[in-house]
PDB file of C-alpha atoms in Angstrom:
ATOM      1  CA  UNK I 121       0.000   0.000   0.000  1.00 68.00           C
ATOM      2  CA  UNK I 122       1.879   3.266  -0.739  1.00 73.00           C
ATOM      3  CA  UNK I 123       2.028   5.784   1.608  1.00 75.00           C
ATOM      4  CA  UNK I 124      -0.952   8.711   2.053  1.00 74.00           C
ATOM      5  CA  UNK I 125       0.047  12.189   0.353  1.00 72.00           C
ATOM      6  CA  UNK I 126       0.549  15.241   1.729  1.00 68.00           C
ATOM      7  CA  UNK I 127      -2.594  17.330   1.948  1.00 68.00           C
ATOM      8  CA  UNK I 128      -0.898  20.598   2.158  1.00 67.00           C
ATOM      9  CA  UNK I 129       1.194  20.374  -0.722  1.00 65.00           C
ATOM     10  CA  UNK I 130       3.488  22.964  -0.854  1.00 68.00           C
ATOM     11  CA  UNK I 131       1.675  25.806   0.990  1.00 66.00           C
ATOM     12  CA  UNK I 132       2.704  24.024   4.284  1.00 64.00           C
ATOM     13  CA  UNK I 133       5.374  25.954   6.190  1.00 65.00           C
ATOM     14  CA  UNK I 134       8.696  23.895   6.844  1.00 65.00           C
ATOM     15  CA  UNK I 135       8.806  22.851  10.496  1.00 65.00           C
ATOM     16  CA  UNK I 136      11.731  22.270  11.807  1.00 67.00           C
ATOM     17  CA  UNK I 137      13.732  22.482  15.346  1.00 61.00           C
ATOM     18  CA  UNK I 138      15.927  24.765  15.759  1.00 66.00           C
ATOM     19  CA  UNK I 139      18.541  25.676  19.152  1.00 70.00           C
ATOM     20  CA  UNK I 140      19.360  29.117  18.676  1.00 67.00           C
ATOM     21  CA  UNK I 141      23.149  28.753  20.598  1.00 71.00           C
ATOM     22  CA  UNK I 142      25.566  32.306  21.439  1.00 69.00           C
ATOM     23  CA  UNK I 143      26.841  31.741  17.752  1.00 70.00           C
ATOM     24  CA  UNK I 144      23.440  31.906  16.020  1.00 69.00           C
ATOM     25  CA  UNK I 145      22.740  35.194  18.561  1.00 67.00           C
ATOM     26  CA  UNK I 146      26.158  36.921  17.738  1.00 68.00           C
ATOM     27  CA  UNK I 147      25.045  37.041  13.880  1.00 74.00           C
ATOM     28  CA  UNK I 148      21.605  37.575  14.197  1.00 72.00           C
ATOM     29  CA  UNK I 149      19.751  41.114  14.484  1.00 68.00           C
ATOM     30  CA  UNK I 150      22.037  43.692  16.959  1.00 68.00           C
ATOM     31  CA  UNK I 151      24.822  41.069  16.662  1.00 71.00           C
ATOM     32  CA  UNK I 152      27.710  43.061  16.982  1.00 72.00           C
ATOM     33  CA  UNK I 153      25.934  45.011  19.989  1.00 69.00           C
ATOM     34  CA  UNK I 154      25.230  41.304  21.349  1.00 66.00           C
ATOM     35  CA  UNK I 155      28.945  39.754  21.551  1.00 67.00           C
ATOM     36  CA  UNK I 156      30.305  43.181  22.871  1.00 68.00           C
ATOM     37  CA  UNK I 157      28.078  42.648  25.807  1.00 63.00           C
ATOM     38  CA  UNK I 158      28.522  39.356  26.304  1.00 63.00           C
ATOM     39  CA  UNK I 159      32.550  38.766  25.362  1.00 62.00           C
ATOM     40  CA  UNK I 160      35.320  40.493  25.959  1.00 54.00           C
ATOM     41  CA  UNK I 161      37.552  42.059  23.188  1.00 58.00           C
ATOM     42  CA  UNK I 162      40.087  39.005  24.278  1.00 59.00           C
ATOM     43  CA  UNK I 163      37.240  36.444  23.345  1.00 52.00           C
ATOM     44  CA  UNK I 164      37.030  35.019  26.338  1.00 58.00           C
ATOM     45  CA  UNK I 165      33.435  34.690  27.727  1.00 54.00           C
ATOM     46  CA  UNK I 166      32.415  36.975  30.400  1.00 65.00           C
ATOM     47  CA  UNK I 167      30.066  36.216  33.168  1.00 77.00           C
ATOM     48  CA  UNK I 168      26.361  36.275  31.818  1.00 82.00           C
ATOM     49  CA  UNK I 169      23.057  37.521  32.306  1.00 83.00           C
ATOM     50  CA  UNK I 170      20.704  34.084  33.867  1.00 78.00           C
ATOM     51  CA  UNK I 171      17.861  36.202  32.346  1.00 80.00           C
ATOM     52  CA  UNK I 172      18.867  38.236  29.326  1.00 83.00           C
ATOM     53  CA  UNK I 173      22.807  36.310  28.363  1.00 77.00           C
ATOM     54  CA  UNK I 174      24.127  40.073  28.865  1.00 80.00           C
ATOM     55  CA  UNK I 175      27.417  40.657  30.870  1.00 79.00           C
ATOM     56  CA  UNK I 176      27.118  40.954  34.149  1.00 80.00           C
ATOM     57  CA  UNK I 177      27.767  44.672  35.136  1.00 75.00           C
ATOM     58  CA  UNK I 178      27.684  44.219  38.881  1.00 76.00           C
ATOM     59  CA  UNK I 179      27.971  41.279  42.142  1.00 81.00           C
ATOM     60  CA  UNK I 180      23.543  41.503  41.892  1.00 85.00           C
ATOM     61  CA  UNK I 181      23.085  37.710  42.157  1.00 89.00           C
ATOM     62  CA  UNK I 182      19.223  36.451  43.193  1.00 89.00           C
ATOM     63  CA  UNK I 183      18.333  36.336  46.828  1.00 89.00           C
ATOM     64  CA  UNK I 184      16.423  32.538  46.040  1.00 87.00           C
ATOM     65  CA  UNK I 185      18.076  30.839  43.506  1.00 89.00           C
ATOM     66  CA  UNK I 186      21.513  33.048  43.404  1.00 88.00           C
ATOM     67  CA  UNK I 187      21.775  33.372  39.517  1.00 87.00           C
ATOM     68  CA  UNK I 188      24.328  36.244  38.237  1.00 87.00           C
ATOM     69  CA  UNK I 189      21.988  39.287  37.180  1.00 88.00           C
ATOM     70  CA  UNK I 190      22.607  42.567  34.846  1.00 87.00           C
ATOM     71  CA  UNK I 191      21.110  45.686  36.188  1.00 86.00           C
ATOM     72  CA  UNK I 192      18.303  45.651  33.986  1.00 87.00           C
ATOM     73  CA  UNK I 193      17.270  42.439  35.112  1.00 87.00           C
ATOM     74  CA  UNK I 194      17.228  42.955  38.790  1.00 89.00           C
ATOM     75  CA  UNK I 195      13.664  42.737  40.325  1.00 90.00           C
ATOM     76  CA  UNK I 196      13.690  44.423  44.221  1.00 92.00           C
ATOM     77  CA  UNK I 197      10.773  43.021  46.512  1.00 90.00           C
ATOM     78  CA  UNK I 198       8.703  45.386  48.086  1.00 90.00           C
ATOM     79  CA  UNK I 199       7.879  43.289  51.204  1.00 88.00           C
ATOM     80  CA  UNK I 200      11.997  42.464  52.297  1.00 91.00           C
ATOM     81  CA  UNK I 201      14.314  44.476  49.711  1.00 91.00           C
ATOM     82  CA  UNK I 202      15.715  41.298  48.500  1.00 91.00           C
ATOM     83  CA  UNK I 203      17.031  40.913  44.933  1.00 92.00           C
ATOM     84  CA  UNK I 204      15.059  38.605  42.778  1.00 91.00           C
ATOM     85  CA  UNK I 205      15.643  37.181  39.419  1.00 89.00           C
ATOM     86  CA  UNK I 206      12.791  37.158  36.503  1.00 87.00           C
ATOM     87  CA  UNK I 207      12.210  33.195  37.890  1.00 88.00           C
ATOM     88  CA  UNK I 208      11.920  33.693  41.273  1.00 89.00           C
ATOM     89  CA  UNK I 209      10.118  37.144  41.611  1.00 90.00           C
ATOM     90  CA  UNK I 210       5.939  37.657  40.949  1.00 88.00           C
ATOM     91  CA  UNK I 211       4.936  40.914  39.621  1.00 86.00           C
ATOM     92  CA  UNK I 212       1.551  42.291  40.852  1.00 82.00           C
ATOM     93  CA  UNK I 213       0.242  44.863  38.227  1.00 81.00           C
ATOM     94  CA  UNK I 214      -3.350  45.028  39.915  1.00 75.00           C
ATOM     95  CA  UNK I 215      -2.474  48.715  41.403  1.00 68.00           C
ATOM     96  CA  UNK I 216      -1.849  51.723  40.195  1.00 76.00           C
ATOM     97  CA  UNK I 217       1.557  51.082  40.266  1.00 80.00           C
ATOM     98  CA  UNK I 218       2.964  47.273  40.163  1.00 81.00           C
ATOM     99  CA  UNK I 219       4.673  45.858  43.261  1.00 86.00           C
ATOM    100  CA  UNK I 220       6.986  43.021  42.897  1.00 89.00           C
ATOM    101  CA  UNK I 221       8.042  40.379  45.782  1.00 89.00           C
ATOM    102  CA  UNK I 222      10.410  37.445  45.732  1.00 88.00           C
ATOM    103  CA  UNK I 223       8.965  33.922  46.273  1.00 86.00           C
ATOM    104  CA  UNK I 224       9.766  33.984  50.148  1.00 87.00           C
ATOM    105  CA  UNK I 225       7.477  36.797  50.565  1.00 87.00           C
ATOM    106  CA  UNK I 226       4.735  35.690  47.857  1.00 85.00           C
ATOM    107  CA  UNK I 227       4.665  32.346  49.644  1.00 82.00           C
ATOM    108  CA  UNK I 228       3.487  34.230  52.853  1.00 80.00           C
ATOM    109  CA  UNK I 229       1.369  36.784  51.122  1.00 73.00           C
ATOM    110  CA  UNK I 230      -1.035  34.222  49.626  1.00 58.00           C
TER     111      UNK I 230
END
């Protein structure tokens, strides 16, 4: 018995997997801007981003899980002050204004 056609001919969009690794993002879109953040002009790899894969610019590591963050990445808890990663912090945007806390805090708040 041969085997059942495609229905979708060739209007059906290739599917395929694809890993997107630091090479793929260093010669993508903003590549140039990408490996200056993230290597240094020796080559040697820098200490990254858990969130965002950009340099570290500071010691900010995540009060619960302690993954290196950038300063753009930082979330501050408005219940303790702790430092909490994208992961590990819940964002309330009910308010006015949005009020983040770190999982301790959201744990306690529920």
């Amino acid at each position: 018995m041969p085997k059942r056609g495609c229905p979708f001919a060739d209007a059906a969009p290739l599917q395929l997997k694809v890993r997107v690794g630091q090479r793929e993002l260093s010669r993508g879109v903003c590549g140039d801007q990408h490996s200056r953040e993230v290597f240094d002009p020796s080559g040697a790899a820098t200490r990254a981003c858990s969130s965002c894969v950009r340099a570290v610019d500071g010691k900010a590591a995540c009060g619960q899980c302690e993954r290196a963050l950038c300063g753009r990445c930082v979330h501050v808890c408005s219940s303790c002050g702790g430092v909490a990663c994208a992961l590990c912090a819940l964002v309330d945007c009910g308010d006015v204004h949005e009020s983040v806390l770190c999982a301790s805090c959201a744990m306690f708040e529920a």
